[in-house]
Short mmCIF file of C-alpha atoms in Angstrom, two decimals:
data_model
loop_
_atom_site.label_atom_id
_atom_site.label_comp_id
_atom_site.label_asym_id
_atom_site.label_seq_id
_atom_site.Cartn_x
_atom_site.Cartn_y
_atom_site.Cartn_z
CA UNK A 1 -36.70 -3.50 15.75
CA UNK A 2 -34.08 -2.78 13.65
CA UNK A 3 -32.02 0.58 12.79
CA UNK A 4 -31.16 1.66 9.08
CA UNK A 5 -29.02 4.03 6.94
CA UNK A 6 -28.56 4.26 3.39
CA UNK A 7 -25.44 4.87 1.85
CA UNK A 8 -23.82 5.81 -1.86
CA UNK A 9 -21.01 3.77 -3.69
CA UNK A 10 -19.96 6.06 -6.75
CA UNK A 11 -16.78 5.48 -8.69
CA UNK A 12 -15.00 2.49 -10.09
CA UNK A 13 -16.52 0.82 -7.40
CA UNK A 14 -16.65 -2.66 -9.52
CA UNK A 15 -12.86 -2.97 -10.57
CA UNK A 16 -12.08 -1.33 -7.19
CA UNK A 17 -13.87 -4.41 -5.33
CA UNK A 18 -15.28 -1.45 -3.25
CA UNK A 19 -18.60 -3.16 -3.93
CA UNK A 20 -17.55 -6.39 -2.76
CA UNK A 21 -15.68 -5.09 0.08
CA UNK A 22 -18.91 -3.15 1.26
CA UNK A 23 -21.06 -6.21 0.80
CA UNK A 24 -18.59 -7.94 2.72
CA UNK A 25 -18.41 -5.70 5.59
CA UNK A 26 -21.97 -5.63 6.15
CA UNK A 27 -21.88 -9.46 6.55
CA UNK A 28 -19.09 -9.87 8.42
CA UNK A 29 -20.65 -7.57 11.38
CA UNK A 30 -23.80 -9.07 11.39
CA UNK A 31 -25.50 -6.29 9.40
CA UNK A 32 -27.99 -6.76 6.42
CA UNK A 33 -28.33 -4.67 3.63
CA UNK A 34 -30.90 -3.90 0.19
CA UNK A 35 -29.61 -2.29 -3.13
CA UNK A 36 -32.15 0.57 -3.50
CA UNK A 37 -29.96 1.26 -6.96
CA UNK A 38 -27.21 0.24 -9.08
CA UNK A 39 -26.32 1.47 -12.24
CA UNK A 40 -23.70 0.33 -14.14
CA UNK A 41 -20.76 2.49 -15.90
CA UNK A 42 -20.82 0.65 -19.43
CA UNK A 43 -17.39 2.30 -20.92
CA UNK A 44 -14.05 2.50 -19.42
CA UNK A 45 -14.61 5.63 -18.54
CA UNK A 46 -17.92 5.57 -17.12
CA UNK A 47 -18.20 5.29 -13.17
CA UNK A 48 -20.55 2.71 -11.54
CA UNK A 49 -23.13 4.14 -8.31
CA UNK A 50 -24.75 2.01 -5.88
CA UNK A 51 -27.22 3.19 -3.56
CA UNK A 52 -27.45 0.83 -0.29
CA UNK A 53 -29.90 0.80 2.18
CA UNK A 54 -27.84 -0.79 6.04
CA UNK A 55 -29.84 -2.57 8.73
CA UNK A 56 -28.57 -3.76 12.17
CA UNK A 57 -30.02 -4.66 15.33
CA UNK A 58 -29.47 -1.93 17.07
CA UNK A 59 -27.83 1.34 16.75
CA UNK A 60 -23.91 0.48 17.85
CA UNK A 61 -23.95 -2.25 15.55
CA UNK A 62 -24.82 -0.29 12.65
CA UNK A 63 -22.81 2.47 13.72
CA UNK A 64 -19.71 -0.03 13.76
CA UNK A 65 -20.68 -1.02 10.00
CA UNK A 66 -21.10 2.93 8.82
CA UNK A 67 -17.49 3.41 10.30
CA UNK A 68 -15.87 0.58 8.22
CA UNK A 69 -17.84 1.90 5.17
CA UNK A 70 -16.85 4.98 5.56
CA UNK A 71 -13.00 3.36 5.56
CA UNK A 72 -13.40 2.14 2.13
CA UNK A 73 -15.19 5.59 0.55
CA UNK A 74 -18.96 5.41 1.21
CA UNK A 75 -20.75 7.87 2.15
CA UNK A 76 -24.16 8.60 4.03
CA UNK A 77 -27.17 10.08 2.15
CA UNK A 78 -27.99 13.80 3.08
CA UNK A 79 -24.90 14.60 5.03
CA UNK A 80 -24.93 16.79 7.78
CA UNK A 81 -21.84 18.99 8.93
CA UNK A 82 -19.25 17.85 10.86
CA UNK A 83 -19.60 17.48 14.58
CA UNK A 84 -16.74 19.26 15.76
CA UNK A 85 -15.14 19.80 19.76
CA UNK A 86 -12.68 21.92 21.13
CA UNK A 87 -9.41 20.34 22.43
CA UNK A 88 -9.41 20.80 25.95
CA UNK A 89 -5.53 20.96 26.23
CA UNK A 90 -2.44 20.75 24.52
CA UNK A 91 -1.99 17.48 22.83
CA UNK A 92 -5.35 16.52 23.96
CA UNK A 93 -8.57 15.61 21.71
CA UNK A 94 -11.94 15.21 22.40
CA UNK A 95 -13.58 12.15 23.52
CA UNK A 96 -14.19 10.29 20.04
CA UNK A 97 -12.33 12.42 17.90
CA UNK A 98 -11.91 11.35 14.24
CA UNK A 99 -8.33 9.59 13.20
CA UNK A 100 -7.59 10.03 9.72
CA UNK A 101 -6.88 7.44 6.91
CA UNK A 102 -4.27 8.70 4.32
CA UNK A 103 -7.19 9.10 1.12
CA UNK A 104 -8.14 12.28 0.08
CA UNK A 105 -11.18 13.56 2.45
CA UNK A 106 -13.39 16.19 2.43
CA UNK A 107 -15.53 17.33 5.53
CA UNK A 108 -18.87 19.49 5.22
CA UNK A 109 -18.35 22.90 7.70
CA UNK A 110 -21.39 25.42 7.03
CA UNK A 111 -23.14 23.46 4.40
CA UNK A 112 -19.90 23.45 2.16
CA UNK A 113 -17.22 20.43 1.02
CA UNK A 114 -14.46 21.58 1.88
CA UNK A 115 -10.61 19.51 1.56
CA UNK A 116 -8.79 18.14 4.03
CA UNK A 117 -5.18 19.32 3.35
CA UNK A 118 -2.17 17.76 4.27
CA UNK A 119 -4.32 14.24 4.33
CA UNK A 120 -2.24 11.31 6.30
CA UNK A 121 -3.07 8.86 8.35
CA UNK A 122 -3.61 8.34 12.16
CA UNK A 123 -4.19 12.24 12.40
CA UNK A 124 -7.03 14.61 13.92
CA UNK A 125 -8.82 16.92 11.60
CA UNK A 126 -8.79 20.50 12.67
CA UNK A 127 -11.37 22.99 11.16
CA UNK A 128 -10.35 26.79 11.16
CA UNK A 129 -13.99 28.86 10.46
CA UNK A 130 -14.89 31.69 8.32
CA UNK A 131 -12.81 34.59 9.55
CA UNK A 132 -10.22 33.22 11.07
CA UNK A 133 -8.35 33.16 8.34
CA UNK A 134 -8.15 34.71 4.94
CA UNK A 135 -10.50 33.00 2.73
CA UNK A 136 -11.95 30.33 5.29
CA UNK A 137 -13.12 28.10 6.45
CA UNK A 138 -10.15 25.62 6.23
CA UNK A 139 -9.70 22.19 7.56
CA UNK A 140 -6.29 20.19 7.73
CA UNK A 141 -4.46 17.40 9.59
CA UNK A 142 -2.60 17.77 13.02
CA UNK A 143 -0.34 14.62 14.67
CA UNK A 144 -1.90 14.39 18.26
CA UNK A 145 1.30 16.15 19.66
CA UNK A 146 0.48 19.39 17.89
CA UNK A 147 -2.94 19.86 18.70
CA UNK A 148 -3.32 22.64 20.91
CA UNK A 149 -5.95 23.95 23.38
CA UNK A 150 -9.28 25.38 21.77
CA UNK A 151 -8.32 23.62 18.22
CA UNK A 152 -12.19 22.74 16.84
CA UNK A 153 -11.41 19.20 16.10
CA UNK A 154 -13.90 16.70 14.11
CA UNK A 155 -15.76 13.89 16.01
CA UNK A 156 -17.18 10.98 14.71
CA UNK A 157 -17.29 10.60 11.12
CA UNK A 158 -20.63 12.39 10.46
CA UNK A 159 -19.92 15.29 7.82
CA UNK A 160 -16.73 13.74 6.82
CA UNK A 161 -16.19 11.74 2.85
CA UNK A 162 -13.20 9.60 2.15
CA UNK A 163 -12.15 9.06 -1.09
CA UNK A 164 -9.49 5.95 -1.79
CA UNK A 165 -7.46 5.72 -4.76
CA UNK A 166 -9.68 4.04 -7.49
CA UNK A 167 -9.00 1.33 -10.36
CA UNK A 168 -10.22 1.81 -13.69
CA UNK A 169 -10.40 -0.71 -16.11
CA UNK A 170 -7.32 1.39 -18.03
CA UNK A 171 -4.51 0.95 -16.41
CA UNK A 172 -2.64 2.52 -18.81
CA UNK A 173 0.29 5.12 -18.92
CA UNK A 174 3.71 5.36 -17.18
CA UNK A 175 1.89 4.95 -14.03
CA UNK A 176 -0.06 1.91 -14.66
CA UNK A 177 2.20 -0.72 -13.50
CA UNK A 178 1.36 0.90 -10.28
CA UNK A 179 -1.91 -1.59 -10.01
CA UNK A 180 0.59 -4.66 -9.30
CA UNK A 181 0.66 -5.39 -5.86
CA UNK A 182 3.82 -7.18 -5.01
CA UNK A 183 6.19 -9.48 -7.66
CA UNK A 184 8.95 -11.37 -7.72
CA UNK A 185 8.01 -13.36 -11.10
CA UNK A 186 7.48 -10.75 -13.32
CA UNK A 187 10.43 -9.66 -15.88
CA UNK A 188 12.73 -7.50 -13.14
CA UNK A 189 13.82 -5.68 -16.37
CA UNK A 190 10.51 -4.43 -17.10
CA UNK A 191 9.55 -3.47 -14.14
CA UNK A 192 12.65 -1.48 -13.48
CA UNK A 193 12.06 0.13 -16.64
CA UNK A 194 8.20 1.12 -16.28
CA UNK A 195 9.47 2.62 -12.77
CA UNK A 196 12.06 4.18 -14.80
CA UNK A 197 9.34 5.82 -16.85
CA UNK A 198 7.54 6.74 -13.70
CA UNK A 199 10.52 8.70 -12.79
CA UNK A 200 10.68 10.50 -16.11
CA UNK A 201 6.94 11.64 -15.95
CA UNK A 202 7.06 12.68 -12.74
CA UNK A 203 10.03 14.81 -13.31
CA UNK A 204 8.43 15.96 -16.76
CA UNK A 205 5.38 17.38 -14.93
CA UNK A 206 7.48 18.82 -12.34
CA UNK A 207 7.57 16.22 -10.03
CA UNK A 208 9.54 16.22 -6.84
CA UNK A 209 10.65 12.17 -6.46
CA UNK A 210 12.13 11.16 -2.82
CA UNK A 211 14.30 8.11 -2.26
CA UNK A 212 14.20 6.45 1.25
CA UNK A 213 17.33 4.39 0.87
CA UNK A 214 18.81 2.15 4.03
CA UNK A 215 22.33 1.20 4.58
CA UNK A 216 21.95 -1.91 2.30
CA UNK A 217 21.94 0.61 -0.85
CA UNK A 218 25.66 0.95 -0.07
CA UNK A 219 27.06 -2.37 1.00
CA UNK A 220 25.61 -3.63 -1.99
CA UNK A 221 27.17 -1.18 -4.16
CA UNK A 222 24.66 0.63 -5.42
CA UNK A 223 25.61 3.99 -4.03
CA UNK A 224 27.23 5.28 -6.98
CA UNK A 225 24.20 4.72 -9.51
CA UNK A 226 22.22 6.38 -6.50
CA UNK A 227 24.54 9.50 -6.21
CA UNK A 228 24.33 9.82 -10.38
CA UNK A 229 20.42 10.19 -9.71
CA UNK A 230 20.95 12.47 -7.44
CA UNK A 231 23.35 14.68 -9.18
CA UNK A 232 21.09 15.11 -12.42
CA UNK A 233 17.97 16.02 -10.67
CA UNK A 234 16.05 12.81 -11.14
CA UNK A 235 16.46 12.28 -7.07
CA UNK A 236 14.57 15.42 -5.37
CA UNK A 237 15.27 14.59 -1.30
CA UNK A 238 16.87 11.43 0.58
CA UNK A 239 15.32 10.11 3.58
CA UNK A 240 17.61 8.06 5.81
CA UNK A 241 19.09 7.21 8.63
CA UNK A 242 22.55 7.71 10.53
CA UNK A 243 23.59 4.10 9.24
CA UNK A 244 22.95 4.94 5.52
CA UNK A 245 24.75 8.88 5.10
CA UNK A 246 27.85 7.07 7.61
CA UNK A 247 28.48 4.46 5.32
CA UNK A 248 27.98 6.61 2.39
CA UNK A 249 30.65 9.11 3.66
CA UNK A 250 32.83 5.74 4.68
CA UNK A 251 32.82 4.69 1.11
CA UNK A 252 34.06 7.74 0.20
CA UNK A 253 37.05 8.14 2.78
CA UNK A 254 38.14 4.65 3.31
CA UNK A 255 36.44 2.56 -0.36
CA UNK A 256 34.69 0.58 2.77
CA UNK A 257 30.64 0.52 4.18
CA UNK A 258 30.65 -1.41 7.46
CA UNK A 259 34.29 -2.19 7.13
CA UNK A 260 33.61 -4.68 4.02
CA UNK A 261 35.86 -3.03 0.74
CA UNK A 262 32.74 -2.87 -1.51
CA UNK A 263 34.50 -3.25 -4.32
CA UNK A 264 36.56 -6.90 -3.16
CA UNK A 265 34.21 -7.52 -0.85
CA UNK A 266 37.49 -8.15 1.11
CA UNK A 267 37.75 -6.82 4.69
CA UNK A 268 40.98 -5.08 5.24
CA UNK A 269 42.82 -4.70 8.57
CA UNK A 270 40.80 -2.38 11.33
CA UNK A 271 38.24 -1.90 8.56
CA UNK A 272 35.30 -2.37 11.35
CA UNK A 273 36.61 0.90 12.83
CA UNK A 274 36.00 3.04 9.70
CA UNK A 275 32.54 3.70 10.68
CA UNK A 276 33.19 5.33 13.63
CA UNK A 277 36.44 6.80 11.96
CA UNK A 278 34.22 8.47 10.07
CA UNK A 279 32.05 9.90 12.13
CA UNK A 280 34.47 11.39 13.82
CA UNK A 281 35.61 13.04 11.14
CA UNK A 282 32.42 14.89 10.58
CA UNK A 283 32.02 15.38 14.15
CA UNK A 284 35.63 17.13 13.48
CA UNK A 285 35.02 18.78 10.41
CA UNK A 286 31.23 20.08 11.65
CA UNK A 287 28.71 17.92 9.72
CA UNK A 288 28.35 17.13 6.30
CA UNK A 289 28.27 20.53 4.51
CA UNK A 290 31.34 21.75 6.25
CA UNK A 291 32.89 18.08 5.35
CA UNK A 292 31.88 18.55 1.44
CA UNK A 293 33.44 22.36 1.25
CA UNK A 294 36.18 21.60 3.36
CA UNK A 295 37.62 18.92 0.39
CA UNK A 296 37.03 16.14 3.12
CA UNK A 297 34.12 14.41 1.16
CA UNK A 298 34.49 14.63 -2.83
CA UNK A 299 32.07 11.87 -3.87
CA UNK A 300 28.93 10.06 -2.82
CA UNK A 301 25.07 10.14 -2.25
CA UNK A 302 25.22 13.18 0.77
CA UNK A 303 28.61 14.89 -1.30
CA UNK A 304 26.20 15.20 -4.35
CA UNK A 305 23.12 16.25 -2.09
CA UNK A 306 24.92 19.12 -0.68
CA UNK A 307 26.88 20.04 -3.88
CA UNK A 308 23.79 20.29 -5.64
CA UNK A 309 21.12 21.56 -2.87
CA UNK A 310 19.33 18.70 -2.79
CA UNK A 311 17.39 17.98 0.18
CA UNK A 312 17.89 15.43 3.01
CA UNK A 313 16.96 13.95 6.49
CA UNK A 314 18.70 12.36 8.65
CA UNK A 315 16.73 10.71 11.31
CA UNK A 316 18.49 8.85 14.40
CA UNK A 317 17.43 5.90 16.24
CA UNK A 318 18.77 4.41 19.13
CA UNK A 319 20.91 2.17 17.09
CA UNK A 320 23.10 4.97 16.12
CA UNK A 321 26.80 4.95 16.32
CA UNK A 322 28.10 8.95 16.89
CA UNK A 323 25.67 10.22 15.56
CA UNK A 324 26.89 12.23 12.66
CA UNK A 325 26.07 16.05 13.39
CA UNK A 326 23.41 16.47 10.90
CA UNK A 327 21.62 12.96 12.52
CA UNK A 328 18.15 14.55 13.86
CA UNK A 329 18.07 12.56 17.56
CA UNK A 330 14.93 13.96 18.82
CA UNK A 331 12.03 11.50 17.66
CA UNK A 332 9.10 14.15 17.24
CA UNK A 333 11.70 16.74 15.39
CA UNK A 334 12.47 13.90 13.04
CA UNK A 335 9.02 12.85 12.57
CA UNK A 336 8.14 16.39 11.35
CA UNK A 337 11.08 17.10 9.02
CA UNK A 338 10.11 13.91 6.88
CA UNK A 339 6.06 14.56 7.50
CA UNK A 340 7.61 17.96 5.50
CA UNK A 341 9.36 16.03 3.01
CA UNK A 342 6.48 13.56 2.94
CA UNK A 343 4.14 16.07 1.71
CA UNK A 344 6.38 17.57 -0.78
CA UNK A 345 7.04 14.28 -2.60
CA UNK A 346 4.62 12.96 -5.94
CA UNK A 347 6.79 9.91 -6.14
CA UNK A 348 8.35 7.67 -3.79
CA UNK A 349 11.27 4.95 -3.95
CA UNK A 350 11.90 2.84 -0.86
CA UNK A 351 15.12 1.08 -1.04
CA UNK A 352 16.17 -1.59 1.48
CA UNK A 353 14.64 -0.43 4.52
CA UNK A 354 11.73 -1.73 6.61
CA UNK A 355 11.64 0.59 9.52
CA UNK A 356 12.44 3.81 7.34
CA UNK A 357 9.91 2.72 4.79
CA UNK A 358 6.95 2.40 7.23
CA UNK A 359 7.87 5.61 9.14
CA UNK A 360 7.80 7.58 5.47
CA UNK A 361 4.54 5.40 4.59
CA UNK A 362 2.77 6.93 7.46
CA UNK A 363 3.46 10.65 6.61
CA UNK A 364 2.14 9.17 2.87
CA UNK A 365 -1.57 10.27 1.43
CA UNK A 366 -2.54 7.34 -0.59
CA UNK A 367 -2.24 9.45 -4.03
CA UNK A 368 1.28 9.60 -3.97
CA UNK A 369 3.22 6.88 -5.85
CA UNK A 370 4.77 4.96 -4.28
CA UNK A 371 7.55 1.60 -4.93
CA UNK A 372 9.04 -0.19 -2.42
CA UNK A 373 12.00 -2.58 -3.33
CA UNK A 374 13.45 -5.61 -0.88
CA UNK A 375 15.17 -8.65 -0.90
CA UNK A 376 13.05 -9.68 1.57
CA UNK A 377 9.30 -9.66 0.70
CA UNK A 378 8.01 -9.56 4.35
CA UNK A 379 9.84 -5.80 3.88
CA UNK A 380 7.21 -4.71 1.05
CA UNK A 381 4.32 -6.89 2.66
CA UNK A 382 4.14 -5.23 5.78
CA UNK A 383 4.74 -1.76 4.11
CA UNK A 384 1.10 -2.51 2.59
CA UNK A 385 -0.04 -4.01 5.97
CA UNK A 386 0.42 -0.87 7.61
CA UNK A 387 -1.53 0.86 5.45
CA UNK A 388 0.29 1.90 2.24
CA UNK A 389 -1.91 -0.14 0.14
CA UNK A 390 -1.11 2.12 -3.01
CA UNK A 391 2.19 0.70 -2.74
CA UNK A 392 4.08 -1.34 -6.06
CA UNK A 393 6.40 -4.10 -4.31
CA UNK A 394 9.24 -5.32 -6.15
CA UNK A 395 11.49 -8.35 -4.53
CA UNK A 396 14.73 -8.06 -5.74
CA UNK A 397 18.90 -7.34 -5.16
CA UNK A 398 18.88 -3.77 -4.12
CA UNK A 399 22.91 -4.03 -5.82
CA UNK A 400 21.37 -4.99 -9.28
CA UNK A 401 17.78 -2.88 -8.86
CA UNK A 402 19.64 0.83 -8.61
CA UNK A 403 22.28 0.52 -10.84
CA UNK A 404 19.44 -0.86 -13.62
CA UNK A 405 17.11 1.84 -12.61
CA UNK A 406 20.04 4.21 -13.04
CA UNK A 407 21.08 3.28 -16.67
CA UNK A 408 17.34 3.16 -17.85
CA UNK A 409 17.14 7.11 -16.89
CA UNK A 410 20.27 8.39 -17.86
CA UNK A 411 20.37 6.63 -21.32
CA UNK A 412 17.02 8.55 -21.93
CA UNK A 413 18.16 11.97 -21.31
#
């Protein structure tokens, strides 16, 4: 005897290939399924619903295809609330608690919708009721390591929508280039100059647009087009790491990054020490913003953050030479000050890092815009891969990208 549930597609569901991909998943894990509906959005503007009766064997096996439907944005008929449990310590969650994707979600708590703020993935949900707080009940994400003891966290994913990023058939505007996927054939001009636009619009609309930029930005020269960003307000925040604000600061006190003259490409003699020359220098002078007033720094990516109060991150690894003062060693602390930054951002540029560009990925909701650029494609594939599927790849020099990028904004002002 078999077990059913019916479930709603409603959206864009067609040019999404959420249609297919629910199809598909039913299949795949041995389900069967009967369209009890479909109607058809006729105009680009018009959404598509599908109403889809799900039959399994037996009850885990359809439970197993209800949780990757859910993944994609269905949702059950006649919803019930969220099952909810309290933590029963600190940084512990109930037995079958629900993890997060990074879509906008909604649960149901006393017969209402409510959002899901803060939405990123690999999270618990944690539901404050009525009372609690002003104008509740409220629901947002915590990292495991937050939770606390007594936090009402959701279970299952009964009560709970998810809502991915659709595709309409106009994929028009100065984001549209955002439905590419990942190029290295297409004109590197154009692209440069529809993310170009991107930058303008998101700025125009008050926009707050965060570069995550690796050490590669400055060996390959690009620092200076970077810093010019920066200093007219089209950069909002840097994420980076202890390798990327060093060799910043070394270009600015020696002409070197990584003992390489980035202008000869020449290496001059103890060159390989200026790194660690210059963090001692900072060390010396106090960090960065002590380093900029002091007259030590007069030029850069980090000089024209802290001239101009821009913010930054500097997260360490155990890589890291020094570290420079401002270098944030303790792993959760630096998690949290980019989950911060994260949240704040409506537009993202990842520049030449893998690592850095997963770690910000993960802190990402999938409605924020996002473009990753590489030499090395596996950078941008696995960026997608790890769940940043609303991600733009571009495979290109990270020297000639920036510097483009750069001249496109600055001639429009």
């Amino acid at each position: 005897m078999s077990v059913t549930r019916t479930v709603e597609l409603e959206g864009h569901i067609i040019d999404s290939g959420m249609m297919q991909q629910a199809f598909g998943i039913v299949m795949d894990l041995d389900g069967d399924f009967e369209v009890e509906q479909f109607d058809v959005g006729k105009d680009k503007e018009s959404t598509s619903y599908c109403r889809l009766q799900v039959m399994a064997a037996d009850q885990s096996t359809l439970q197993s295809i209800l949780h990757e439907l859910h993944q994609i944005g269905a949702t059950l008929m006649d919803p019930v609330d969220v099952t909810v449990a309290p933590a029963p310590a600190d940084q512990v969650v109930p037995n079958r608690f629900y993890s997060t994707t990074n879509h906008p979600t909604k649960i149901r708590y006393d017969g209402q919708w409510i959002d899901v703020e803060n939405i990123e993935m690999d999270c618990a949900i944690v539901i404050e009721p009525a009372g609690s707080v002003d104008g509740g009940p409220r629901a947002y994400t915590k990292v495991l390591n937050a939770i606390k003891e007594g936090d009402l966290v959701a279970t299952d994913e009964t009560g709970i929508r998810v809502q991915p990023p659709e595709r309409p058939r106009d994929a028009g505007g100065p984001f549209g280039f955002m439905q590419g996927g990942i190029s290295s054939e297409r004109p590197s001009e154009s692209l440069i100059r529809q993310v170009a636009n991107a930058i303008e619009e998101t700025k125009a609309q008050d926009g707050n647009v965060l570069v995550v930029a690796g050490p590669a930005v400055i060996h390959s020269g690009a620092g200076d087009a970077l810093a010019d960003l920066v200093r007219e307000g089209y950069v909002d925040s840097i994420s980076a790491g202890n390798g990327f604000a060093t060799h910043d600061i070394e270009r600015n006190l020696y002409g070197t990054s990584l003992g390489m003259d980035v202008e000869t490409l020449e290496h001059p003699r103890k060159g390989h020490k200026h790194h660690i020359y210059t963090i001692s220098e900072i060390i010396r002078a106090g960090g960065i913003q002590p380093a900029v007033e002091d007259g030590l720094i007069s030029g850069g990516v980090m000089y024209e953050c802290v001239t101009h109060d821009r913010d930054y991150v500097i997260a360490g690894s155990i890589r890291d030479d020094g570290p420079l003062p401002d270098t944030i060693t303790d792993a959760v602390e630096a998690q949290n000050a980019i989950r911060e930054q994260a949240h704040e951002a409506d537009m993202v540029l990842m520049l030449a890092t893998l690592l850095h560009s997963v770690a910000v990925g993960n802190c990402l909701p999938s409605t924020t815009k996002v473009v990753c650029v590489d030499i090395n494609p596996a950078t941008v594939t696995q960026l997608i891969d790890r769940g940043s599927a609303q991600a733009i790849g571009m495979v290109t020099d990270i020297g000639t990208f920036v510097p483009t990028l750069a001249d496109f904004v600055l001639d429009d002002e």
